[in-house]
Short mmCIF file of N, CA, C and O in Angstrom, two decimals:
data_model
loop_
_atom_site.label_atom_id
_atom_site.label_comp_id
_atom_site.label_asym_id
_atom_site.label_seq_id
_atom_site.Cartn_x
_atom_site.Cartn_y
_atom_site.Cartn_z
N UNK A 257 98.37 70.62 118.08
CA UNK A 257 99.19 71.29 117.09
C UNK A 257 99.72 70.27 116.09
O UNK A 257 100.23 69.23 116.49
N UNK A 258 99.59 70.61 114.62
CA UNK A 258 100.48 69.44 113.67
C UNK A 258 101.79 69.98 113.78
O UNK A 258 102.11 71.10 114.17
N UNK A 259 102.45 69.11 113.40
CA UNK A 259 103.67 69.39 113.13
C UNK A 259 104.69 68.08 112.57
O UNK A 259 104.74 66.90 112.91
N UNK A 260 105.54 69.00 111.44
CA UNK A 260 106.29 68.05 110.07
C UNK A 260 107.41 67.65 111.18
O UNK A 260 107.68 68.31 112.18
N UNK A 261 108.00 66.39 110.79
CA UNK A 261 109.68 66.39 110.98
C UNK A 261 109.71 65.75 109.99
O UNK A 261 108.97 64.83 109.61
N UNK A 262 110.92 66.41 109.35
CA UNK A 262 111.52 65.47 107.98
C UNK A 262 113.03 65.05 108.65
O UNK A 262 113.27 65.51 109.77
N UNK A 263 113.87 64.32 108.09
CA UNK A 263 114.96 63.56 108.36
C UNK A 263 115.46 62.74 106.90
O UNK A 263 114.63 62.58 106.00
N UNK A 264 116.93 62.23 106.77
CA UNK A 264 117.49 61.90 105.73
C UNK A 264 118.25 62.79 105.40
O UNK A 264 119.18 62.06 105.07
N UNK A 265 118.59 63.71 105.22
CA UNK A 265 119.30 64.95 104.73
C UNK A 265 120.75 64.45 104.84
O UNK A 265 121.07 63.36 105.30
N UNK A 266 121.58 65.38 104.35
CA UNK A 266 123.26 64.84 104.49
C UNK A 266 124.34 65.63 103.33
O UNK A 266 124.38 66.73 102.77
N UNK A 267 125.09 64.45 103.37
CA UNK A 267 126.33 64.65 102.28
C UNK A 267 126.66 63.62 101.53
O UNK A 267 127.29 62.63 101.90
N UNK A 268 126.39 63.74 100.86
CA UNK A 268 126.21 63.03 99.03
C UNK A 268 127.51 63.39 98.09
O UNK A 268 127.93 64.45 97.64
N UNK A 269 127.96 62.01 98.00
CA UNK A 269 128.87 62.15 96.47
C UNK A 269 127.65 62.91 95.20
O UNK A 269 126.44 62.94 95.42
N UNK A 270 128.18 63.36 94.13
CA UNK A 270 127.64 63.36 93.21
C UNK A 270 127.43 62.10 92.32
O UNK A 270 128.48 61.52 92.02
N UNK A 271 126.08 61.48 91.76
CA UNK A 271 125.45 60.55 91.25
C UNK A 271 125.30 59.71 92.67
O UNK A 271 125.16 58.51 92.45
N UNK A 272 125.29 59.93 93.52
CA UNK A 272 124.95 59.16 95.16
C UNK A 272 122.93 59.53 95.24
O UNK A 272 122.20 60.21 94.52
N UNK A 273 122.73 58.89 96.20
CA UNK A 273 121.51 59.19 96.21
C UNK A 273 121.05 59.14 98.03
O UNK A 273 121.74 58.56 98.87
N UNK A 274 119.68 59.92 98.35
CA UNK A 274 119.30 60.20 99.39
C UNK A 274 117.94 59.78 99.76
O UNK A 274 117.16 60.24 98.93
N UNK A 275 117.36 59.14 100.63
CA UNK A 275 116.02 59.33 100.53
C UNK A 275 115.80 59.99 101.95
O UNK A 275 116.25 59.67 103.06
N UNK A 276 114.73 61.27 101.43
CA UNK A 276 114.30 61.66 102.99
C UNK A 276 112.79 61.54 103.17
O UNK A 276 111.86 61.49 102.37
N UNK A 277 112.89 61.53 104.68
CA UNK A 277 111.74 61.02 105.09
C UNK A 277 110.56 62.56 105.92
O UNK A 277 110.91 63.67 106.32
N UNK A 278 109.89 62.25 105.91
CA UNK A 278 108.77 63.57 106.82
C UNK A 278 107.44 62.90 107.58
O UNK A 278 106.48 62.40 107.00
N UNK A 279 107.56 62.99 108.58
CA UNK A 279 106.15 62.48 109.27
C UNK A 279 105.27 63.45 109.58
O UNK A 279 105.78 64.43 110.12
N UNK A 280 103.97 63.49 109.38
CA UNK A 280 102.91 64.47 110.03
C UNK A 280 102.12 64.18 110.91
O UNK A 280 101.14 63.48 110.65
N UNK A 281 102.41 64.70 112.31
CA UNK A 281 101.76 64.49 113.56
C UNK A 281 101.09 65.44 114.52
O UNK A 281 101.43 66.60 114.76
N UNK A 282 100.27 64.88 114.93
CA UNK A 282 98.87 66.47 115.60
C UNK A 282 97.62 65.69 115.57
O UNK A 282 97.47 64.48 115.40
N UNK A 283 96.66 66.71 115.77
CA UNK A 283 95.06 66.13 115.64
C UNK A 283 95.12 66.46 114.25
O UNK A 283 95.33 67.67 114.23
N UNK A 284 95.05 66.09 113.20
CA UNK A 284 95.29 65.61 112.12
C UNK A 284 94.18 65.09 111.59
O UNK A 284 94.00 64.11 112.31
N UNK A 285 93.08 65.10 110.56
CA UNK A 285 91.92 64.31 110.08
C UNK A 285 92.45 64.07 108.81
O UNK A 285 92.87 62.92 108.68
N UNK A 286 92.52 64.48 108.24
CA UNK A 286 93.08 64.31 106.67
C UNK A 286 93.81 65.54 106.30
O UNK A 286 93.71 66.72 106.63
N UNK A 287 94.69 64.77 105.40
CA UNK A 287 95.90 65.21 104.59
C UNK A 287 95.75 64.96 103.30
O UNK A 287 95.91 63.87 102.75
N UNK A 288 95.38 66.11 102.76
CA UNK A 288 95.28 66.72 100.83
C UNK A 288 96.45 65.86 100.17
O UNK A 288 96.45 64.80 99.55
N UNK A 289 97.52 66.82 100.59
CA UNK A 289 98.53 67.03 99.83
C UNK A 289 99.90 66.62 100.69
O UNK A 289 99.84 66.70 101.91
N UNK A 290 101.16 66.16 100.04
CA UNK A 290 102.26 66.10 100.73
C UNK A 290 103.32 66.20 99.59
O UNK A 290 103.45 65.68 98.48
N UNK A 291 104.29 67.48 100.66
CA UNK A 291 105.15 67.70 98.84
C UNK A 291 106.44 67.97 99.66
O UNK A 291 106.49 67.79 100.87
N UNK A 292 107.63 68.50 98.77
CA UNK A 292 109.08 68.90 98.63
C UNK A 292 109.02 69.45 98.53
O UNK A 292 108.23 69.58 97.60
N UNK A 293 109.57 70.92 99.11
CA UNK A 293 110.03 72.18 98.15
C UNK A 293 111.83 72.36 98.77
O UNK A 293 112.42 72.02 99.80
N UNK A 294 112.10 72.87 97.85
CA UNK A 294 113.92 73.44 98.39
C UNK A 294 114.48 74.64 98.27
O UNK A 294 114.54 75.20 97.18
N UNK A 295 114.78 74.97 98.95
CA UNK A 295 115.61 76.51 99.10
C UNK A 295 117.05 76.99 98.98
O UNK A 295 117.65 77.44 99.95
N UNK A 296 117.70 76.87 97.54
CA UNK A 296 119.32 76.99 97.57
C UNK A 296 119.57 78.12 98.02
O UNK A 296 118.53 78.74 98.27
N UNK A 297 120.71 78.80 98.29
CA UNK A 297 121.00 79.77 98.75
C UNK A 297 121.06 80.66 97.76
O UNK A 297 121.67 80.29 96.76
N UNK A 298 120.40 82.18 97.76
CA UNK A 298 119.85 83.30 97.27
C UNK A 298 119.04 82.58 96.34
O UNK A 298 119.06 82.85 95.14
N UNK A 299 118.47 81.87 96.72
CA UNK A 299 116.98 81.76 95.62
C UNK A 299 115.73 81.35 96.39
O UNK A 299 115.49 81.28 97.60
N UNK A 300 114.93 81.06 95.13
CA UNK A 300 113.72 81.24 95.85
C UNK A 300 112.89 80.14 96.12
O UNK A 300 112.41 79.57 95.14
N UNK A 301 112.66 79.79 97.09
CA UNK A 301 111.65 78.05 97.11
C UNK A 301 110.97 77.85 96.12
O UNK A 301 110.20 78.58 95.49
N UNK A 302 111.33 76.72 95.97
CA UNK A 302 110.71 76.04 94.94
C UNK A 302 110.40 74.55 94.74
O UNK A 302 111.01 73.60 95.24
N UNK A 303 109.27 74.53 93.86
CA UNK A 303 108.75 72.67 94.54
C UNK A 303 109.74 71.73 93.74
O UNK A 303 110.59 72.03 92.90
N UNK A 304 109.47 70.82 94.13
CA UNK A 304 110.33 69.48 94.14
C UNK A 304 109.29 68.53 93.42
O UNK A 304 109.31 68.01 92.30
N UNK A 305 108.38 68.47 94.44
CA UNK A 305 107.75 67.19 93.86
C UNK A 305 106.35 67.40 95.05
O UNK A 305 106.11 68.04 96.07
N UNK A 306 105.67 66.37 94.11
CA UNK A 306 104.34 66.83 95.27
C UNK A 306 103.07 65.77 95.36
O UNK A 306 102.54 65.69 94.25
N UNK A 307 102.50 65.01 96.24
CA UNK A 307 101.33 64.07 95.58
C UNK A 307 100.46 64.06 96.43
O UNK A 307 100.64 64.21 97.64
N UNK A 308 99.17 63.83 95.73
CA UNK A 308 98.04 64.05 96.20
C UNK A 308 97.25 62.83 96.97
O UNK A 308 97.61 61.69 96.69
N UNK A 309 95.96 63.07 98.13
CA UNK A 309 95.77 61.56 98.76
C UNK A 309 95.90 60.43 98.00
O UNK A 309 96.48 59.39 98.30
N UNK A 310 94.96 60.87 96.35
CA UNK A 310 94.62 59.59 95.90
C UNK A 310 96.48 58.87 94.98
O UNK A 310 96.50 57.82 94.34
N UNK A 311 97.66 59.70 95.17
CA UNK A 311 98.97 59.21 94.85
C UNK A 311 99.04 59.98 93.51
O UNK A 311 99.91 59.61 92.72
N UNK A 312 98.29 60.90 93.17
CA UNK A 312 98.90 62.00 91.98
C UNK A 312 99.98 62.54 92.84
O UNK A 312 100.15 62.84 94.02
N UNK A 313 100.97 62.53 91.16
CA UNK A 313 102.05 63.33 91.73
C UNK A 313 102.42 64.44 90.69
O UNK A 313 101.61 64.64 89.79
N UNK A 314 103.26 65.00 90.72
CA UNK A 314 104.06 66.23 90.06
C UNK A 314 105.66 66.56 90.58
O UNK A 314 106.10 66.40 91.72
N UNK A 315 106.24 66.97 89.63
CA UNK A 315 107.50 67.01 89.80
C UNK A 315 108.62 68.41 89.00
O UNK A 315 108.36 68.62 87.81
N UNK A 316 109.46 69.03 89.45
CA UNK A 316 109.97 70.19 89.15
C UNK A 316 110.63 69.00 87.69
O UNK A 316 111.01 67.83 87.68
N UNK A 317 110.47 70.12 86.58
CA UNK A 317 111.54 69.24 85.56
C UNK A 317 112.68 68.98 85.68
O UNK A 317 113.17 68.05 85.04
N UNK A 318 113.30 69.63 86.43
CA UNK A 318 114.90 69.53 86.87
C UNK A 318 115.16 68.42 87.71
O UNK A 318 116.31 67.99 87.80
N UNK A 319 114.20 67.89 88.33
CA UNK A 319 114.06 66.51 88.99
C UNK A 319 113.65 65.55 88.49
O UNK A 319 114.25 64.60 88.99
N UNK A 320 112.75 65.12 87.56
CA UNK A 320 111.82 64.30 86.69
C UNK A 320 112.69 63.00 86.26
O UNK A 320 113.41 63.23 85.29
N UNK A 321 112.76 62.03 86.63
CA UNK A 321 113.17 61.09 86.47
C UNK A 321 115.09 60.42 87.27
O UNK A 321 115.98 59.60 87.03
N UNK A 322 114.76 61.46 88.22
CA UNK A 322 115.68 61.17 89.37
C UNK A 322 115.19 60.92 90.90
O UNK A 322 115.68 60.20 91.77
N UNK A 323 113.79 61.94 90.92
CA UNK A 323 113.58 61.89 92.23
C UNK A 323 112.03 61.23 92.31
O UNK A 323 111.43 61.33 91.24
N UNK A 324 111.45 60.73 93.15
CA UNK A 324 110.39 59.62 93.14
C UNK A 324 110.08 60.03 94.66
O UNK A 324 110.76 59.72 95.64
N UNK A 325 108.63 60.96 94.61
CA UNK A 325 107.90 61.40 95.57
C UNK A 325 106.85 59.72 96.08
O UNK A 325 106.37 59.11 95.12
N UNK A 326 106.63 59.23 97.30
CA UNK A 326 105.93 58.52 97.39
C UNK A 326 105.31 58.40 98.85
O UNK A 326 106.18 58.24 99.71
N UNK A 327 104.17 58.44 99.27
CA UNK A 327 103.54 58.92 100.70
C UNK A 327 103.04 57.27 101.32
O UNK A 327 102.84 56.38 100.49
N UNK A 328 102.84 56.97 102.89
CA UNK A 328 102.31 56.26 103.81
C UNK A 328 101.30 56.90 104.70
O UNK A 328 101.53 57.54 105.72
N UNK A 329 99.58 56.52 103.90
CA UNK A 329 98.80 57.18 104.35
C UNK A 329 98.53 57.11 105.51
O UNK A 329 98.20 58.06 106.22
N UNK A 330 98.66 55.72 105.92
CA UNK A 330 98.10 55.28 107.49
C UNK A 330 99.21 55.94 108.50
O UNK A 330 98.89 56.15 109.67
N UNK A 331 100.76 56.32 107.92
CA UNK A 331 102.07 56.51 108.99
C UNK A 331 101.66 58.52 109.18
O UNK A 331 101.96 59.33 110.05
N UNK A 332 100.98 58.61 108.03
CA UNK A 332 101.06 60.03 107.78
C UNK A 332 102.69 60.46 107.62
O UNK A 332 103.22 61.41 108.19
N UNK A 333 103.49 59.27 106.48
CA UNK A 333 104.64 60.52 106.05
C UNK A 333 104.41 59.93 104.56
O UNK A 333 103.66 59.16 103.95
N UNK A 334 105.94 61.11 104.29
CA UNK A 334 106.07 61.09 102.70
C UNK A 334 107.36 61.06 102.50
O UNK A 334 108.04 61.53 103.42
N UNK A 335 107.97 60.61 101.47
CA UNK A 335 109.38 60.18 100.90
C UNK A 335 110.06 60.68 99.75
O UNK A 335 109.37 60.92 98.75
N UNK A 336 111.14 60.85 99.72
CA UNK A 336 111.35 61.21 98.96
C UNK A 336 112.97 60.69 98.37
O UNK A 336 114.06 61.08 98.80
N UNK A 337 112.78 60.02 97.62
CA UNK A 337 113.96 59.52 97.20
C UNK A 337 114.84 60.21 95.80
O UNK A 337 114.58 60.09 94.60
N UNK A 338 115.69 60.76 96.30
CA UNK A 338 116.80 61.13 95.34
C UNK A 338 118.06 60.47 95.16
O UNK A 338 118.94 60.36 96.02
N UNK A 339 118.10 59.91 93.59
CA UNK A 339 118.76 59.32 93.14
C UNK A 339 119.75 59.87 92.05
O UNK A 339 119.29 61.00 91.88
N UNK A 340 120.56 59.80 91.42
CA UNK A 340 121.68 60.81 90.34
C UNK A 340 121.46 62.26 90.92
O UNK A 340 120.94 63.22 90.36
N UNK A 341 122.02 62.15 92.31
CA UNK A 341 121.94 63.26 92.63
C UNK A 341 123.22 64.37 92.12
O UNK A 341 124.33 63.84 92.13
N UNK A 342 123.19 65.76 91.71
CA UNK A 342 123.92 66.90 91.51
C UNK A 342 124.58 67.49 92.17
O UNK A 342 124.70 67.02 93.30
N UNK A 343 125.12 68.40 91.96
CA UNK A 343 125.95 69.77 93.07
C UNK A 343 124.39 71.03 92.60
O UNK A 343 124.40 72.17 93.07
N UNK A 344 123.55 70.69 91.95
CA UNK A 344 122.40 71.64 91.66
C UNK A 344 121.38 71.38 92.84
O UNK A 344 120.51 71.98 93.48
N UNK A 345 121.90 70.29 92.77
CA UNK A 345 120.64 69.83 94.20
C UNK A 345 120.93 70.34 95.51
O UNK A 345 120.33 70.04 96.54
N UNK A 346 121.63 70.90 95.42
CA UNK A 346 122.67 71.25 97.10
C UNK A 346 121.12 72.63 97.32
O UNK A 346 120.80 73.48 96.49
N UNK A 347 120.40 72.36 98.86
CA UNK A 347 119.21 73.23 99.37
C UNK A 347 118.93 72.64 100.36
O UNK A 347 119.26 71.49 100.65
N UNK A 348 118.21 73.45 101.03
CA UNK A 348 117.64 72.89 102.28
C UNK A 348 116.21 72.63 101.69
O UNK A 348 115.69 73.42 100.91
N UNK A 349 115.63 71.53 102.09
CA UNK A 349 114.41 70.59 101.33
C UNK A 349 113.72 70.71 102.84
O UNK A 349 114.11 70.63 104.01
N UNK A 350 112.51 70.95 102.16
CA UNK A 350 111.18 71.36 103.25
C UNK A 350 109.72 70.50 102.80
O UNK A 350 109.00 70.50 101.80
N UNK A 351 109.72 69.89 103.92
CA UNK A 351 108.35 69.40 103.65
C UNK A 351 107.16 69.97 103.95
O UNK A 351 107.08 70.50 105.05
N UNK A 352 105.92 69.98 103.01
CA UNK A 352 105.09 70.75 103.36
C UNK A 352 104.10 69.89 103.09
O UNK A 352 104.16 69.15 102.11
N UNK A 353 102.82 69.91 104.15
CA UNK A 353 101.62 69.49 104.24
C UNK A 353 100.15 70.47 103.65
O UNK A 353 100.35 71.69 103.60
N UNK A 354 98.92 70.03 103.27
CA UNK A 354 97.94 70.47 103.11
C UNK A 354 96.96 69.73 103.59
O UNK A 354 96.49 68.90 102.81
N UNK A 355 96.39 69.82 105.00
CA UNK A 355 95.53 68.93 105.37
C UNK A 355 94.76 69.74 106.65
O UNK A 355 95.01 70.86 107.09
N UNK A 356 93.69 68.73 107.09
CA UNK A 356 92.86 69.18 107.84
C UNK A 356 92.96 68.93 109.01
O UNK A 356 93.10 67.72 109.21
N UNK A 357 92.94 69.75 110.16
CA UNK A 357 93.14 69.24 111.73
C UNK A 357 91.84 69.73 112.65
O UNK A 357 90.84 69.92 111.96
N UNK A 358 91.69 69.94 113.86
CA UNK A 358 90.78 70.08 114.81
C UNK A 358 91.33 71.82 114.16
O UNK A 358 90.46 72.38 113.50
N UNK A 359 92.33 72.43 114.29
CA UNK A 359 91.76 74.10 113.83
C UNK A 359 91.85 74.22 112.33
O UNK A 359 92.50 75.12 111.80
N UNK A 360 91.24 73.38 111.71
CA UNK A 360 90.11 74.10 110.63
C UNK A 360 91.39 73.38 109.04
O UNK A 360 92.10 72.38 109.23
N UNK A 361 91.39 74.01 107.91
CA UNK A 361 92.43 73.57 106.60
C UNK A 361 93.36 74.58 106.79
O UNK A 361 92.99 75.75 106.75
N UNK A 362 94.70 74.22 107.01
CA UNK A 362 96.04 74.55 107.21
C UNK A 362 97.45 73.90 106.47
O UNK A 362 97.86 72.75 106.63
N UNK A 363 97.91 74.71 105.81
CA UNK A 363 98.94 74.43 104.99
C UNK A 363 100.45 74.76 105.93
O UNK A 363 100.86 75.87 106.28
N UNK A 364 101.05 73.50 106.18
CA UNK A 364 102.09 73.61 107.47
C UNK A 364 103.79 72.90 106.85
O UNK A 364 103.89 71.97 106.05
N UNK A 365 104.53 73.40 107.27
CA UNK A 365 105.90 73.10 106.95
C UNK A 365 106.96 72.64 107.79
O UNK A 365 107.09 73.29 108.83
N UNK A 366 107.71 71.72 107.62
CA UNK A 366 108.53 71.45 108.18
C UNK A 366 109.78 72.51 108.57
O UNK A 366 109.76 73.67 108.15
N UNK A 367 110.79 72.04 109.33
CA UNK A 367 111.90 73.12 109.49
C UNK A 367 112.65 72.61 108.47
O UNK A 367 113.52 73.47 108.63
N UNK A 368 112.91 72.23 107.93
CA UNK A 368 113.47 71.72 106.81
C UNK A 368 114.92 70.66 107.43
O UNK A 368 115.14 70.43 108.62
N UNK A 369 115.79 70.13 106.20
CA UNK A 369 116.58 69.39 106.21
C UNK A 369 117.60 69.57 105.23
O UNK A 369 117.22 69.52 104.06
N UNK A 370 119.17 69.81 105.51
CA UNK A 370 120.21 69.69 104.48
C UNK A 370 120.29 68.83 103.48
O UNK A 370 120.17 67.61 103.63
N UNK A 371 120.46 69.27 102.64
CA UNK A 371 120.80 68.25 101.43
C UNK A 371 122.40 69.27 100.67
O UNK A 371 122.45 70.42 100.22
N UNK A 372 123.44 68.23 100.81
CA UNK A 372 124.99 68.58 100.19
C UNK A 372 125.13 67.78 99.16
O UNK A 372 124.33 66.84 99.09
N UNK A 373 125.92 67.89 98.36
CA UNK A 373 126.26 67.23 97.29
C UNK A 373 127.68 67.48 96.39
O UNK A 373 127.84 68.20 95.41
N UNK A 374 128.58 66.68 97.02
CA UNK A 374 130.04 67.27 96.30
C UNK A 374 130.40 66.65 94.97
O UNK A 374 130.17 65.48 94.68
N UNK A 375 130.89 67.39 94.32
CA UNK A 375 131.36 66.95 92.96
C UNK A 375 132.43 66.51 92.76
O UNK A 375 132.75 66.17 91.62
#
């Protein structure tokens, strides 16, 4: 079975910063994709940031030059560092995988992790 754990999550001054971490572990052959998404309360997931094996990345504009997606192919995790962090940023942040294991291409998620942020 794969399976995410992410970690780092917390409570943040505002302009404080966080980096969280996600490992992907299982029979595991390759991994596409490794991204962020976050879930504030009454809304709707949405990505964060996201990069691909060869280190393409993408990023929500509301994040773009605060937060810096960056992966460890051989550890199988991914990072995510948030920096000038907000009270907008306040969600639970989920890591999500796209990769290949012994049952077949499966797109898998972490349980996610708090992210607070007081003003």
């Amino acid at each position: 079975q794969v399976q995410l754990v992410e970690s780092g999550g917390g409570l943040v001054q505002a302009g404080g910063s966080l980096r969280l971490s996600c490992v992907a572990s299982g029979s595991i052959f390759r991994i596409v994709a490794m991204g962020w998404y976050r879930q504030a309360p009454g809304k709707q997931r949405e990505l964060v940031a996201r990069i691909g094996s060869g280190g393409s990345t993408n990023y929500a504009d509301s994040v773009k030059g605060r937060f810096t997606i960056s992966r460890d192919n051989a550890k199988n995790t991914v990072y995510l560092q948030m920096n000038s962090l907000k009270p907008e940023d306040i969600a639970v942040y989920y890591c999500n995988a796209l990769l290949f294991s012994v049952a077949g291409k499966g797109d898998y998620w972490g349980q996610g992790t708090q992210v607070t942020v007081s003003s």
